[in-house]
Amino acid sequence: MTPALPAPVHYSVPRRGIDGFCDAWHAIGGTSERITSLDERADPTPTADLVHATAAIAQTGSIVIDSSRNARAASLLPDRCAFVIDASTIVDTPGDVLRERARWWPGAMPSQIVFVTGPSRSADIEMTLTVGVHGPGRVHAIIIG
Amino acid sequence: MNDVAVRFVTRADRELRNDRVRAAVRHTTSLLAANRSTALDGLADPDAVRDSAHAIRRRAIDTLPQLLDRWAARATANGIIVHRARTAADAVRVVLDLADAQATAGHSPVRIAKGKSMASEEIDLNDALEAAGHEVVETDLGEFIIQLAREKPSHLIVPAIHKSRFDVAELFTTDAGRPIEPDVDAEAAYARARLREAFLRADIGITGVNFAIAETGSVCLVENEGNGRMCTSLPRVHVAIMGMERIVDTWAELDVMLALLARSATGQALSVYTNIISGPRRDDELDGPDEVHVIVLDNGREAIVGTEFDDALLCIRCGACLNVCPVYRNIGGHAYGTVYSGPIGAVLMPLLRPDDPASRELSEASTLCGACTEVCPVRIPLHDLLLRERHRDAPGDASRLRRVTFRLWSVAWAHPLSYRISIHVVRAILRLSSRVPKLARRAPGWAGAWTRDRVVPRVRR
Ligand code: SF4
């Protein structure tokens, strides 16, 4: 018995495309730049590891990464981290990734997939926001194309 | 049951006098509740999403054995080692055996880094591991604070909700052996450096599970700090402990659950890190654990399935009901004396521990105002369940006096004349007392607690 698919989730203020992604990503504390090729980078932040994104989600400002393309530690151990996103992989909603699993991972599942939605943060003490508590506190998106 | 009832009331009474804790709990829960309602407004039709989430969770509980089997078969095919634990002791045994295997392999003492997991609190895992000589470090900032204080978490999402930054500075100063300023950034920086070492040296990482996903045999884990990712990525062995009810069928269903979880918990659209783990490191991958174990914990859950109370198993532990509960907001989590507190704790503990009087009495720890039911993302009828539990526990032989009183009341109010007379009597008493306001504020016995701070409304004709 296969149950009916749950209805898609709709949002009050839909965010779409590259601009939508950048709005959401900046709102949660990320930075971004847009270039046509990686060689073009004006400020190649040397201490940041480059992490290659599988997809990005405009609605929530999330970057989807997986362990088949990157070392897990690269987006986790440094103080800052830069993600490389191919503009054609920016989708509108989390559902566009979660409900289209075969589009993004046609073969065997990677051992770990992570939706990264902003810098590492905690509000465990007095609800005061502090970033970079374990993972990177500065996160940068490089959008190609 | 009476002396037990006194125990909860006594604890609650003590916490009520702790102004610092009350202020801290009120501050945080108010912010969380406000964040939640703003975040839900971000959904075009939040109520429809909640209905959908309810249906998803309801179907999961109705088909639990099949769903778990399906998940376990896929997970096993992916290389995950699945353990089923009927009791808390069984689950602890599995972890101890895994730790022993590390010790035998020459890693002694065995170092364990733990992410936030209520299931592990439920089985008192840390005590057992420490008693066996292993080193356990809690790595979520809030849990780390609680571990240093040798306490239990007092909120599902914000375990150290009752601690101020000054309390934290004291604990960290003792731990560091040098002064740590009562400044949140300085405290976070200390925790980062101190726990980084623990991650890099850990032999085993232990975490909870937010959702198992049957379709691919995966587990999903959400968190904000990155400590969960460290625990699932750096040590050789990752052990995840999940309550057996925390499962969905498909990724499409996960989409619905994720749209509600972080919004209801902290007001974020998604938590910073939503991890989906589908096995140990693959041969072509650069890093990750060699072994992934998932412990499926029953510990009283299966017995609830199929009873009139099994909506309690729909819970996704978002904490929203705690933040709006007038009882929780005034006494905090520790007064409950159990691992789960607030409305969901009051519902769940009597079901999980039917033989423990201290758990059983918690169905009384509510005003039945229904605020919890109003916010629950998966629409658990929390106050209704509390009422049903009370009904179940009510002694069938109500005292004679009680029966006669209610009988008289119902007869009196069923007739217009006697109803009117009763209203006149009450009005006369109130009129009299309003002439002597001081007296009115000092009603005898327990009624005095009410009249001290309240103005009695006027009764209209
Ligand atoms: S009962 Fe509902 S509101 Fe309370 S923690 Fe569970 S899911 Fe959240």
XYZ file of C-alpha atoms and ligand atoms in Angstrom:
614
model
C 0.000 0.000 0.000
C 1.524 3.294 -1.047
C -0.069 6.231 0.736
C -0.925 9.356 -1.242
C 1.839 11.935 -1.359
C 1.277 14.722 1.148
C 0.360 18.028 -0.503
C 3.333 20.285 -1.219
C 4.140 22.969 1.368
C 3.328 26.525 0.237
C 4.851 29.700 1.650
C 3.377 33.142 2.381
C 6.208 34.974 0.648
C 7.657 32.612 -1.953
C 11.356 33.099 -2.673
C 12.645 31.999 -6.046
C 15.821 31.807 -8.038
C 19.223 33.310 -7.350
C 17.886 36.568 -5.900
C 15.498 34.729 -3.634
C 18.289 32.474 -2.415
C 20.578 35.436 -1.718
C 17.850 37.267 0.239
C 17.218 34.277 2.462
C 20.914 33.416 2.849
C 21.840 36.977 3.832
C 18.923 37.174 6.278
C 20.375 34.282 8.284
C 23.909 35.674 8.304
C 25.574 34.325 5.156
C 27.509 36.321 2.546
C 27.605 35.740 -1.212
C 29.194 36.676 -4.535
C 28.219 35.903 -8.095
C 30.785 35.118 -10.797
C 30.870 33.310 -14.119
C 33.808 31.044 -13.358
C 35.864 30.097 -10.325
C 39.076 31.542 -11.891
C 37.459 34.925 -11.710
C 37.499 35.230 -7.946
C 38.769 38.635 -6.873
C 39.394 37.647 -3.276
C 40.279 33.972 -3.147
C 39.843 33.558 0.626
C 42.803 31.262 1.147
C 41.917 29.811 4.549
C 38.432 28.757 3.518
C 37.918 25.296 2.165
C 35.776 25.205 -0.940
C 32.787 22.941 -0.601
C 30.823 21.948 -3.686
C 27.078 22.155 -3.281
C 24.674 19.640 -4.772
C 21.837 22.158 -4.750
C 20.623 25.304 -3.002
C 17.144 26.272 -1.829
C 15.802 29.801 -2.280
C 12.911 29.636 0.192
C 14.989 28.769 3.252
C 18.466 29.913 2.165
C 19.804 26.374 2.466
C 22.821 24.840 0.751
C 22.650 21.103 0.180
C 25.950 19.257 0.420
C 26.752 15.571 0.487
C 29.582 13.302 1.547
C 30.130 11.819 -1.896
C 31.437 15.142 -3.247
C 33.143 16.669 -0.211
C 34.961 15.626 2.933
C 32.522 16.086 5.793
C 35.194 17.889 7.797
C 35.674 20.605 5.145
C 32.364 22.279 5.943
C 32.626 21.599 9.637
C 36.053 22.133 11.189
C 37.239 25.529 9.827
C 36.103 28.869 11.261
C 34.820 29.864 7.864
C 33.635 28.012 4.845
C 32.849 28.845 1.221
C 30.297 26.898 -0.790
C 30.408 26.741 -4.575
C 26.918 26.665 -6.071
C 26.098 26.144 -9.735
C 23.284 28.632 -10.444
C 21.322 26.013 -12.357
C 20.986 23.927 -9.172
C 19.155 26.615 -7.200
C 15.579 25.426 -6.609
C 12.618 27.081 -4.918
C 11.676 24.943 -1.911
C 13.026 22.167 0.322
C 10.407 19.958 -1.315
C 12.130 20.443 -4.674
C 15.069 18.529 -3.225
C 13.338 16.165 -0.797
C 10.571 15.134 -3.210
C 12.927 14.835 -6.199
C 15.513 12.617 -4.553
C 16.325 10.670 -7.733
C 17.155 13.874 -9.632
C 19.916 14.767 -7.166
C 21.080 11.306 -6.161
C 20.296 8.930 -9.012
C 22.618 6.188 -7.731
C 23.336 4.928 -4.232
C 22.668 7.418 -1.452
C 25.714 9.226 -0.082
C 26.315 8.304 3.561
C 25.525 11.851 4.642
C 23.490 14.680 3.134
C 23.341 18.020 4.955
C 21.099 21.021 4.389
C 23.259 23.899 5.671
C 21.054 26.842 6.615
C 23.377 29.598 7.824
C 26.377 29.764 10.148
C 26.695 27.423 13.142
C 24.726 29.051 15.938
C 23.478 28.639 19.457
C 21.029 30.497 21.646
C 21.383 28.128 24.582
C 22.479 30.828 27.028
C 19.751 33.377 27.790
C 18.525 33.131 24.175
C 21.456 35.318 23.152
C 22.516 34.411 19.630
C 26.155 33.440 19.208
C 27.631 32.116 15.962
C 30.439 29.684 15.232
C 29.884 27.654 18.355
C 31.130 24.396 16.786
C 30.867 24.631 13.021
C 31.922 27.620 10.860
C 30.715 31.007 12.079
C 31.284 32.671 8.707
C 29.720 31.127 5.651
C 30.070 32.371 2.090
C 28.200 31.315 -1.045
C 29.939 31.555 -4.449
C 27.303 31.343 -7.144
C 28.624 30.387 -10.569
C 26.720 31.369 -13.691
C -1.610 8.271 45.748
C -2.018 11.195 48.099
C 1.474 11.472 49.529
C 2.874 11.251 45.995
C 0.643 14.111 44.878
C 2.145 16.140 47.679
C 5.572 15.448 46.227
C 4.885 17.158 42.898
C 3.115 20.043 44.595
C 5.999 20.431 47.012
C 8.554 20.547 44.207
C 6.410 22.977 42.243
C 6.020 25.135 45.312
C 9.763 25.238 45.837
C 10.407 26.234 42.216
C 7.710 28.900 42.429
C 9.796 30.601 45.103
C 12.906 30.562 42.918
C 12.564 33.969 41.285
C 15.753 33.645 39.230
C 14.687 30.434 37.567
C 11.168 31.722 36.984
C 12.453 34.885 35.354
C 14.857 32.929 33.119
C 12.196 30.422 32.063
C 9.648 33.133 31.337
C 12.114 35.163 29.304
C 13.140 32.253 27.082
C 9.734 30.640 26.654
C 8.167 34.000 25.736
C 10.757 34.560 23.025
C 10.409 31.018 21.683
C 6.616 31.252 21.598
C 6.756 34.580 19.743
C 9.331 33.241 17.276
C 7.135 30.254 16.632
C 4.078 32.226 15.709
C 6.034 34.525 13.386
C 7.635 31.515 11.704
C 4.340 29.704 11.198
C 3.027 32.819 9.463
C 5.714 32.098 6.877
C 3.632 29.146 5.706
C 0.777 30.053 3.375
C -1.616 27.740 5.202
C -0.063 26.547 8.459
C -3.200 24.743 9.567
C -3.277 22.653 6.406
C 0.378 21.700 6.905
C -0.395 20.737 10.498
C -3.310 18.580 9.357
C -1.025 16.918 6.877
C 1.635 16.347 9.555
C -0.956 14.854 11.875
C -2.087 12.437 9.166
C 1.507 11.428 8.399
C 2.350 10.749 12.033
C -0.991 9.025 12.652
C -0.399 6.637 9.752
C 3.117 5.959 11.010
C 1.795 4.888 14.417
C -1.002 2.831 12.860
C 1.479 0.902 10.714
C 4.428 1.054 13.092
C 5.618 -2.577 12.978
C 5.593 -2.735 9.157
C 7.203 0.679 8.836
C 9.990 -0.203 11.262
C 10.624 -3.504 9.467
C 10.788 -1.767 6.131
C 13.147 0.878 7.476
C 15.331 -1.722 9.202
C 15.642 -3.829 6.038
C 16.825 -0.852 3.967
C 19.072 0.464 6.725
C 20.719 -2.933 7.074
C 21.219 -3.132 3.307
C 22.952 0.278 3.550
C 25.370 -1.106 6.143
C 23.706 0.325 9.265
C 23.617 -2.067 12.214
C 20.127 -2.008 13.718
C 19.553 -2.948 17.362
C 16.125 -3.280 18.935
C 15.955 -2.488 22.638
C 12.823 -3.398 24.551
C 13.894 -1.811 27.829
C 16.206 0.999 28.943
C 18.585 -1.653 30.288
C 18.689 -3.383 26.885
C 19.631 -0.129 25.172
C 22.306 0.664 27.741
C 23.687 -2.854 27.294
C 24.090 -2.321 23.534
C 26.073 0.879 24.062
C 28.214 -0.670 26.801
C 29.051 -3.593 24.520
C 30.060 -1.224 21.728
C 32.236 0.710 24.154
C 33.804 -2.507 25.411
C 34.648 -3.463 21.837
C 36.533 -0.176 21.492
C 38.347 -0.813 24.770
C 39.350 -4.277 23.577
C 40.636 -2.703 20.373
C 43.051 -0.748 22.540
C 41.209 2.570 22.940
C 41.118 2.834 26.691
C 39.610 4.745 28.375
C 36.941 4.871 25.680
C 36.143 8.468 24.822
C 32.581 9.286 23.887
C 31.261 12.547 22.435
C 27.525 12.967 22.782
C 25.081 15.115 20.884
C 21.717 16.086 22.302
C 19.444 13.086 22.751
C 16.382 12.906 24.982
C 16.229 9.143 24.415
C 19.666 8.828 26.024
C 18.454 10.919 28.979
C 15.484 8.620 29.224
C 17.736 5.590 29.750
C 20.291 7.367 32.003
C 23.033 6.430 29.600
C 25.744 8.749 30.909
C 25.645 7.317 34.418
C 26.023 3.777 33.076
C 28.915 4.702 30.775
C 30.757 6.578 33.495
C 30.223 3.764 35.977
C 31.884 1.455 33.436
C 34.914 3.749 33.351
C 34.284 5.457 30.016
C 34.647 9.208 29.412
C 31.452 10.913 28.206
C 31.266 14.543 27.135
C 28.010 16.292 26.250
C 28.766 18.584 23.321
C 25.594 20.592 22.741
C 26.305 23.904 24.510
C 23.224 23.654 26.729
C 23.824 19.981 27.518
C 27.495 20.675 28.299
C 26.419 23.297 30.863
C 23.961 20.854 32.411
C 26.581 18.114 32.553
C 29.032 20.396 34.367
C 26.258 21.329 36.815
C 25.434 17.625 37.249
C 21.785 18.310 36.494
C 19.133 17.134 34.044
C 17.842 19.156 31.086
C 14.825 21.266 32.005
C 13.493 21.979 28.494
C 13.259 19.850 25.339
C 15.041 22.376 23.133
C 16.889 24.630 25.581
C 18.235 22.224 28.216
C 19.900 24.939 30.311
C 16.931 27.300 30.151
C 17.152 27.825 33.915
C 20.806 28.980 33.874
C 21.899 32.592 33.456
C 25.164 33.594 31.812
C 26.490 34.229 35.330
C 25.704 30.655 36.366
C 27.436 29.461 33.180
C 30.507 31.615 33.850
C 30.850 30.044 37.288
C 30.620 26.515 35.907
C 33.059 27.220 33.069
C 35.528 28.941 35.390
C 35.642 25.856 37.587
C 36.017 23.605 34.549
C 38.748 25.749 32.982
C 40.662 26.480 36.156
C 40.865 30.100 34.993
C 38.312 32.916 34.915
C 35.737 32.843 32.094
C 33.789 36.103 31.699
C 29.988 36.081 32.042
C 29.680 37.019 28.378
C 27.831 34.713 26.002
C 30.392 34.966 23.166
C 33.286 34.307 25.545
C 31.444 31.346 27.000
C 30.683 29.931 23.553
C 34.332 30.380 22.540
C 35.461 28.453 25.618
C 33.036 25.634 24.855
C 34.189 25.543 21.231
C 37.855 25.131 22.137
C 37.240 22.732 24.996
C 34.870 20.491 23.038
C 36.871 20.563 19.810
C 39.467 18.468 21.586
C 36.781 16.021 22.690
C 35.522 15.609 19.115
C 38.940 14.992 17.675
C 39.795 12.351 20.274
C 36.417 10.606 20.472
C 36.184 6.893 19.681
C 32.378 6.883 19.664
C 29.836 9.582 18.816
C 26.332 9.210 20.255
C 23.328 11.182 18.992
C 19.567 11.112 18.955
C 17.324 10.808 15.911
C 14.587 13.213 14.831
C 13.120 10.984 12.136
C 13.906 7.637 10.631
C 12.882 7.493 6.957
C 11.650 4.074 5.881
C 11.939 4.636 2.126
C 15.746 4.751 2.144
C 16.644 3.306 5.561
C 17.996 6.706 6.625
C 17.933 8.723 9.823
C 17.479 12.486 9.957
C 19.033 14.596 12.676
C 18.588 18.359 13.015
C 20.708 20.764 15.058
C 22.111 24.302 15.041
C 25.606 24.136 16.454
C 27.421 21.523 14.393
C 28.158 19.313 17.369
C 25.759 16.710 16.037
C 27.614 16.651 12.724
C 30.907 16.288 14.590
C 29.533 13.297 16.516
C 28.273 11.658 13.326
C 31.356 12.438 11.226
C 34.590 12.323 13.220
C 34.571 9.255 15.524
C 35.049 5.756 14.069
C 31.718 4.652 15.469
C 28.409 6.518 15.408
C 25.586 5.295 17.639
C 22.152 6.859 17.194
C 19.362 6.214 19.684
C 15.795 6.662 18.482
C 12.438 6.294 20.141
C 10.705 3.577 18.087
C 7.857 5.935 17.127
C 10.088 8.534 15.469
C 9.641 7.327 11.922
C 8.120 8.540 8.657
C 7.609 6.629 5.459
C 8.928 8.838 2.658
C 11.105 11.871 1.939
C 7.968 13.726 0.824
C 6.596 13.193 4.320
C 9.887 14.370 5.771
C 9.413 17.593 3.787
C 6.162 18.265 5.674
C 7.660 17.420 9.067
C 10.716 19.618 8.500
C 8.490 22.540 7.482
C 7.023 22.417 10.998
C 9.776 21.160 13.300
C 12.197 24.097 13.416
C 9.421 26.650 12.999
C 7.643 25.256 16.056
C 10.811 24.749 18.096
C 12.862 27.912 17.594
C 11.134 29.875 14.848
C 13.718 29.028 12.173
C 12.607 27.960 8.688
C 15.045 25.053 9.002
C 17.625 24.289 11.663
C 21.176 25.187 10.608
C 22.141 21.577 9.985
C 19.602 19.059 8.735
C 21.585 15.813 8.439
C 20.323 12.796 6.571
C 22.468 9.758 7.272
C 22.086 6.659 5.131
C 24.980 4.495 6.228
C 28.646 4.379 7.240
C 31.345 5.970 5.085
C 31.288 4.521 1.592
C 34.520 3.318 0.017
C 34.654 6.263 -2.368
C 34.069 8.841 0.344
C 36.797 10.849 2.063
C 35.693 10.644 5.671
C 32.922 9.475 7.984
C 32.436 6.685 10.536
C 33.273 3.056 9.755
C 30.302 1.830 11.783
C 26.830 3.281 12.193
C 24.531 1.715 14.789
C 20.910 2.676 15.374
C 19.237 1.585 18.597
C 15.449 1.448 18.298
C 14.125 2.069 21.797
C 10.782 0.744 23.010
C 10.951 1.435 26.768
C 7.199 1.536 27.259
C 6.165 2.879 23.851
C 4.825 -0.234 22.164
C 2.370 -0.751 25.025
C 0.788 2.633 24.226
C 0.170 1.828 20.544
C -3.469 0.978 19.901
C -4.744 2.433 23.197
C -6.909 5.557 23.463
C -3.726 7.433 24.403
C -1.559 6.663 21.394
C -1.812 10.161 19.900
C 0.908 10.949 22.454
C 3.284 9.016 20.184
C 2.816 11.519 17.342
C 5.078 13.947 19.222
C 8.119 15.315 17.402
C 9.621 16.895 20.558
C 9.499 20.477 19.312
C 8.882 21.954 22.764
C 6.180 24.373 21.595
C 3.697 23.103 24.182
C 6.148 23.821 27.015
C 6.582 27.418 25.943
C 2.896 28.272 26.201
C 2.010 26.196 29.254
C 1.115 28.343 32.296
C 2.259 25.554 34.599
C 5.628 24.944 32.889
C 6.264 28.675 32.521
C 5.927 29.127 36.263
C 7.725 26.105 37.643
C 10.217 25.120 34.901
C 11.143 21.560 33.974
C 12.840 20.259 37.106
C 9.699 20.460 39.232
C 8.196 17.644 37.185
C 10.989 15.354 38.362
C 10.915 13.333 35.122
C 12.886 13.329 31.874
C 10.027 14.886 29.866
C 8.311 17.918 31.344
C 5.612 20.383 30.341
C 2.347 19.268 28.758
C 3.865 16.457 26.705
C 5.741 15.242 29.800
C 2.529 15.317 31.815
C 0.816 13.236 29.118
C 3.673 10.887 28.285
C 5.243 10.035 31.638
C 2.113 8.376 33.101
C 1.922 6.278 29.908
C 5.614 5.380 29.699
C 5.882 4.607 33.428
C 2.441 3.385 34.478
C 3.892 1.667 37.542
C 5.747 4.704 38.829
C 3.483 6.820 41.071
C 5.681 9.907 40.628
C 5.201 9.716 36.830
C 1.568 8.770 37.098
C 0.606 11.799 39.171
C 1.806 14.193 36.452
C -1.516 14.118 34.620
C -2.540 16.472 37.447
C 0.196 18.956 36.468
C -2.008 20.992 34.164
C -4.766 23.577 34.285
C -6.384 22.030 31.183
C -6.398 25.466 29.561
C -5.670 23.898 26.178
C -2.865 26.282 25.130
C -0.662 23.249 24.436
C -3.192 21.661 22.092
C -3.501 24.956 20.260
C 0.205 25.086 19.295
C 1.086 21.425 18.787
C 2.335 21.102 15.175
C 1.086 17.524 14.872
C -2.211 18.315 16.592
C -1.960 16.044 19.603
C -5.076 16.673 21.729
C -2.845 17.135 24.779
C -5.352 18.477 27.295
C -7.891 15.929 26.215
C -5.379 13.131 26.838
C -4.642 14.566 30.282
C -8.320 14.533 31.092
C -8.661 10.933 29.937
C -5.681 9.924 32.093
C -7.248 11.611 35.101
C -10.501 9.876 34.376
C -8.733 6.537 34.190
C -6.969 7.189 37.488
C -9.945 8.610 39.361
C -11.065 6.244 42.088
C -14.466 4.824 41.134
C -15.766 5.301 44.664
C -15.903 9.099 45.013
C -16.434 10.049 48.634
C -19.993 10.323 49.928
C -19.597 14.002 50.678
C -18.401 14.719 47.178
C -21.256 12.807 45.583
C -23.878 14.504 47.768
C -22.411 17.975 47.075
C -22.462 17.580 43.304
C -25.932 16.018 43.451
C -27.285 18.991 45.437
C -25.607 21.445 43.098
C -27.093 19.869 40.019
C -30.581 19.773 41.568
C -30.329 23.393 42.762
C -29.246 24.804 39.426
C -31.801 22.787 37.516
C -34.641 24.870 38.994
C -34.981 28.633 38.372
C -36.055 29.512 41.879
C -33.248 27.729 43.732
C -30.766 28.981 41.103
C -31.815 32.580 41.788
C -31.621 32.087 45.525
C -28.053 30.753 45.224
C -27.011 33.811 43.212
C -28.535 36.113 45.845
C -26.626 34.366 48.580
C -23.315 34.699 46.725
C -23.976 38.373 45.981
C -24.742 39.033 49.617
C -21.470 37.427 50.689
C -19.492 39.395 48.116
C -21.170 42.668 49.060
C -20.321 42.069 52.660
C -16.724 41.224 51.899
C -16.205 44.245 49.627
C -17.031 46.464 52.632
C -14.090 44.926 54.446
C -11.510 44.527 51.643
C -8.740 43.406 53.975
C -10.832 40.529 55.148
C -11.688 39.549 51.577
C -8.015 39.205 50.766
C -7.540 36.803 53.621
C -9.856 33.939 52.938
C -9.119 30.960 55.156
C -6.975 28.006 54.116
C -6.048 27.294 50.490
C -8.656 29.784 49.275
C -6.397 32.501 50.703
C -3.814 31.819 47.988
C -6.438 32.793 45.452
C -7.961 35.806 47.136
C -4.601 37.332 48.083
C -3.762 38.384 44.528
C -7.149 38.402 42.865
C -10.212 40.606 42.787
C -13.387 38.587 42.961
C -15.602 39.544 40.030
C -19.058 40.901 40.711
C -21.869 38.499 40.102
C -24.616 39.952 37.920
C -28.236 39.386 38.503
S 3.401 17.473 22.101
Fe 3.301 18.658 20.207
S 3.938 20.725 20.862
Fe 4.567 19.344 22.507
S 6.682 18.778 22.015
Fe 5.379 17.202 21.092
S 5.039 17.889 19.001
Fe 5.791 19.663 20.127
